[in-house]
CSV table of C-alpha atoms and ligand atoms in Angstrom, one decimal:
chain,number,residue,atom,x,y,z
Z,53,MET,CA,6.1,47.0,11.3
Z,54,TRP,CA,9.5,47.6,9.8
Z,55,GLU,CA,9.2,51.3,10.6
Z,56,LYS,CA,8.5,50.4,14.2
Z,57,ALA,CA,11.8,48.5,14.5
Z,58,VAL,CA,13.7,51.4,12.9
Z,59,LEU,CA,12.0,53.9,15.3
Z,60,LYS,CA,12.8,51.7,18.3
Z,61,ARG,CA,16.4,51.5,17.2
Z,62,TYR,CA,16.8,55.3,17.1
Z,63,LYS,CA,14.9,55.7,20.3
Z,64,ASP,CA,17.2,53.2,22.1
Z,65,LYS,CA,20.1,55.3,20.9
Z,66,LEU,CA,18.6,58.5,22.2
Z,67,ASP,CA,17.7,56.8,25.5
Z,68,SER,CA,21.3,55.8,26.2
Z,69,PRO,CA,23.7,58.6,25.7
Z,70,THR,CA,26.6,56.6,27.2
Z,71,GLU,CA,25.9,53.7,24.8
Z,72,ALA,CA,26.4,50.4,26.5
Z,73,LYS,CA,28.2,47.7,24.5
Z,74,GLN,CA,25.9,46.0,22.1
Z,75,TYR,CA,26.4,42.5,20.7
Z,76,PHE,CA,24.4,39.6,19.2
Z,77,PHE,CA,22.1,37.8,21.7
Z,78,LYS,CA,22.9,40.2,24.5
Z,79,GLY,CA,20.7,39.3,27.5
Z,80,LEU,CA,19.3,36.2,25.8
Z,81,LEU,CA,22.1,33.7,26.5
Z,82,LYS,CA,22.1,31.2,29.4
Z,83,CYS,CA,24.6,28.5,30.3
Z,84,SER,CA,22.9,25.1,30.7
Z,85,HIS,CA,25.4,24.0,33.4
Z,86,CYS,CA,25.2,26.8,35.9
Z,87,ASN,CA,22.0,28.5,34.6
Z,88,LYS,CA,23.8,31.8,34.6
Z,89,LYS,CA,24.0,34.5,31.9
Z,90,ILE,CA,26.5,34.2,29.1
Z,91,LYS,CA,28.1,37.5,28.1
Z,92,LEU,CA,30.5,38.6,25.4
Z,93,ILE,CA,33.9,39.4,26.9
Z,94,GLU,CA,36.6,40.3,24.3
Z,95,ASP,CA,35.9,37.9,21.5
Z,96,ARG,CA,34.4,35.0,23.6
Z,97,TYR,CA,31.0,34.3,25.0
Z,98,VAL,CA,31.5,33.2,28.6
Z,99,CYS,CA,29.2,32.4,31.5
Z,100,ASN,CA,29.8,33.9,35.0
Z,101,ASP,CA,31.0,30.6,36.4
Z,102,GLY,CA,33.4,29.9,33.5
Z,103,CYS,CA,31.9,26.5,32.6
Z,104,THR,CA,31.0,27.8,29.1
Z,105,SER,CA,33.4,29.7,26.9
Z,106,ILE,CA,32.8,29.8,23.1
Z,107,SER,CA,34.4,32.0,20.4
Z,108,LYS,CA,32.2,34.8,19.2
Z,109,ASN,CA,32.1,33.6,15.6
Z,110,THR,CA,31.4,30.0,16.5
Z,111,LEU,CA,28.5,31.0,18.7
Z,112,ILE,CA,26.9,33.4,16.2
Z,113,LYS,CA,27.2,31.0,13.3
Z,114,LEU,CA,25.8,28.2,15.3
Z,115,ILE,CA,22.8,30.1,16.6
Z,116,PHE,CA,21.9,31.7,13.3
Z,117,SER,CA,22.0,28.4,11.6
Z,118,LYS,CA,19.8,26.9,14.3
Z,119,ILE,CA,17.3,29.8,13.9
Z,120,LEU,CA,17.3,29.4,10.2
Z,121,TRP,CA,16.7,25.7,10.5
Z,122,ASP,CA,13.8,26.3,12.8
Z,123,ILE,CA,12.4,28.9,10.4
Z,124,ASN,CA,12.8,26.6,7.4
Z,125,THR,CA,11.3,23.6,9.1
Z,126,LEU,CA,8.5,26.0,10.2
Z,127,THR,CA,8.9,25.1,13.8
Z,128,ILE,CA,8.6,28.7,14.9
Z,129,GLN,CA,5.8,29.6,12.6
Z,130,HIS,CA,3.8,26.6,13.8
Z,131,SER,CA,4.1,27.4,17.4
Z,132,LEU,CA,3.4,31.1,16.9
Z,133,SER,CA,0.5,30.3,14.6
Z,134,ASP,CA,-1.0,28.0,17.2
Z,135,GLU,CA,-0.8,30.7,19.8
Z,136,LEU,CA,-2.2,33.2,17.4
Z,137,SER,CA,-5.3,31.1,16.6
Z,138,LYS,CA,-5.9,30.4,20.4
Z,139,ILE,CA,-5.8,34.1,21.1
Z,140,GLU,CA,-8.1,34.9,18.2
Z,141,THR,CA,-10.6,32.4,19.5
Z,142,LYS,CA,-10.4,34.0,23.0
Z,143,LEU,CA,-10.7,37.5,21.5
Z,144,ASN,CA,-13.8,36.6,19.5
Z,145,SER,CA,-15.5,34.9,22.3
Z,146,SER,CA,-14.8,37.9,24.6
Z,147,LYS,CA,-16.2,40.2,22.0
Z,148,ARG,CA,-19.4,38.1,21.8
Z,149,GLU,CA,-19.6,38.1,25.6
Z,150,LEU,CA,-19.3,41.9,25.7
Z,151,LYS,CA,-22.2,42.3,23.3
Z,152,SER,CA,-24.5,40.0,25.3
Z,153,THR,CA,-23.5,41.7,28.6
Z,154,ASP,CA,-24.2,45.0,27.0
Z,155,LYS,CA,-27.7,43.8,26.0
Z,156,ALA,CA,-28.4,42.5,29.4
Z,157,ILE,CA,-27.4,45.8,31.1
Z,158,LYS,CA,-29.7,47.7,28.7
Z,159,ARG,CA,-32.6,45.3,29.5
Z,160,LYS,CA,-32.1,45.8,33.3
Z,161,ILE,CA,-31.8,49.5,33.0
Z,162,HIS,CA,-35.0,49.5,31.0
Z,163,GLU,CA,-36.7,47.5,33.8
Z,164,TYR,CA,-35.4,49.9,36.4
Z,165,MET,CA,-36.7,52.9,34.4
Z,166,ASN,CA,-40.1,51.4,34.1
Z,167,ASN,CA,-40.7,51.8,37.8
Z,168,ASN,CA,-42.7,48.6,38.1
Z,169,PRO,CA,-43.9,48.3,41.8
Z,170,ASN,CA,-43.6,44.5,41.7
Z,171,ILE,CA,-39.9,44.6,41.0
Z,172,ASP,CA,-37.3,44.3,43.7
Z,173,ILE,CA,-35.3,47.4,43.1
Z,174,THR,CA,-32.4,46.6,45.4
Z,175,ASN,CA,-31.9,43.3,43.6
Z,176,LEU,CA,-32.2,44.9,40.3
Z,177,LYS,CA,-29.5,47.5,41.2
Z,178,GLU,CA,-27.2,44.8,42.3
Z,179,ARG,CA,-27.7,42.9,39.1
Z,180,ILE,CA,-26.8,46.0,37.1
Z,181,GLU,CA,-23.7,46.6,39.2
Z,182,LYS,CA,-22.6,43.0,38.7
Z,183,LEU,CA,-23.2,43.2,35.0
Z,184,THR,CA,-21.3,46.4,34.7
Z,185,LYS,CA,-18.3,44.9,36.6
Z,186,SER,CA,-18.3,41.9,34.4
Z,187,LYS,CA,-18.4,44.2,31.3
Z,188,GLU,CA,-15.4,46.0,32.5
Z,189,GLU,CA,-13.5,42.7,33.1
Z,190,THR,CA,-14.4,41.6,29.6
Z,191,GLU,CA,-13.1,44.9,28.1
Z,192,ILE,CA,-9.8,44.4,29.9
Z,193,ASN,CA,-9.5,40.9,28.5
Z,194,ILE,CA,-10.3,42.2,25.0
Z,195,GLN,CA,-7.5,44.7,25.4
Z,196,SER,CA,-4.9,42.3,26.6
Z,197,TYR,CA,-5.8,39.6,24.0
Z,198,GLY,CA,-5.7,42.3,21.4
Z,199,LYS,CA,-2.2,43.2,22.5
Z,200,ILE,CA,-1.0,39.6,22.5
Z,201,ASN,CA,-2.5,39.2,19.1
Z,202,TYR,CA,-0.7,42.2,17.8
Z,203,ASN,CA,2.6,41.1,19.3
Z,204,LEU,CA,2.4,37.6,17.8
Z,205,SER,CA,1.6,38.9,14.4
Z,206,TYR,CA,4.5,41.3,14.8
Z,207,CYS,CA,6.8,38.4,15.7
Z,208,LEU,CA,5.7,36.3,12.7
Z,209,ASN,CA,6.3,39.3,10.5
Z,210,ASN,CA,9.8,39.8,11.9
Z,211,ILE,CA,10.7,36.2,11.4
Z,212,GLU,CA,9.9,36.6,7.7
Z,213,LYS,CA,12.0,39.8,7.6
Z,214,PHE,CA,14.9,37.9,9.3
Z,215,LYS,CA,14.7,35.1,6.8
Z,216,ILE,CA,14.8,37.6,3.9
Z,217,LEU,CA,17.7,39.5,5.4
Z,218,MET,CA,19.7,36.3,6.0
Z,219,PHE,CA,19.2,35.3,2.4
Z,220,LYS,CA,20.5,38.7,1.4
Z,221,ILE,CA,23.6,38.4,3.6
Z,222,ASN,CA,24.3,35.0,1.9
Z,223,ASP,CA,27.7,34.4,3.6
Z,224,GLU,CA,29.0,32.4,6.4
Z,225,ASP,CA,31.4,35.1,7.4
Z,226,VAL,CA,30.4,36.8,10.7
Z,227,ASP,CA,31.7,40.1,9.4
Z,228,TYR,CA,28.7,40.2,7.1
Z,229,PHE,CA,26.4,39.7,10.1
Z,230,ASP,CA,28.1,42.6,11.8
Z,231,ASP,CA,27.3,44.8,8.7
Z,232,TYR,CA,23.6,44.1,9.4
Z,233,PHE,CA,24.0,44.2,13.2
Z,234,GLU,CA,21.3,46.8,14.0
Z,235,GLU,CA,18.7,45.2,11.8
Z,236,LEU,CA,19.4,41.7,12.9
Z,237,LYS,CA,19.6,42.5,16.6
Z,238,ASP,CA,16.2,44.2,16.5
Z,239,LEU,CA,14.5,41.4,14.6
Z,240,LEU,CA,16.0,38.8,16.9
Z,241,ASN,CA,14.9,40.5,20.0
Z,242,GLU,CA,11.4,40.5,18.8
Z,243,PHE,CA,11.0,36.8,18.5
Z,244,ILE,CA,13.7,35.2,20.6
Z,245,LYS,CA,13.1,34.8,24.3
Z,246,LYS,CA,16.1,32.8,25.4
Z,247,VAL,CA,19.0,30.7,24.1
Z,248,VAL,CA,20.4,28.0,26.3
Z,249,LEU,CA,23.7,26.4,25.5
Z,250,ASN,CA,26.8,24.7,26.9
Z,251,ASN,CA,30.5,24.6,26.1
Z,252,ASN,CA,30.3,21.4,24.0
Z,253,LEU,CA,27.6,23.0,21.9
Z,254,ASP,CA,25.7,19.7,21.9
Z,255,HIS,CA,22.8,21.4,23.6
Z,256,VAL,CA,21.6,24.5,21.9
Z,257,LYS,CA,18.0,25.4,22.6
Z,258,VAL,CA,16.4,28.5,21.2
Z,259,GLU,CA,13.2,29.5,22.9
Z,260,TYR,CA,10.9,31.7,20.8
Z,261,ILE,CA,8.3,34.2,22.1
E,125,LIG,ZN1,28.1,28.1,33.3
């Protein structure tokens, strides 16, 4: 998992020869007043409409402590674990469904091969076609549940890594965060969907994947 993040980081660099400016929470911040994006301009995070303007250090400290709070109170883990168990249930039931559809197809094909004159062949063919279609749909579901399952596990894993890294940094100073910028940025992007905040900082909502 860790290797994946490292590879992605280098790939991102290769993909963008004219490296765009990177900063913490890029593309994730939204203003709760105007609902527009908040970007880092000079050393302040500001929204397009100008209703929110926060110093870089204040915002980073604030959001990191909010995330750590959510991690320590297990808020994120609980919601992700809930999702994970729901997906696992769906995955298992789809796998069972696939097995039984497979069996049914085999039975019908067997009937078809037997050439029994009392059997309505057209109807039998239709049944086989229907079952095959349903089998394909189940296979697609299994694939997508599997993918979600993998992503959620990956997120949970990254949250642990983030926590460990933050303990290692062990300082309130934002310069220390900057030293670990690449690692932190990649980890954050894997489990944070959105951060909504306003100028008074009385409304900071971190939405996790
Ligand atoms: Zn705004």
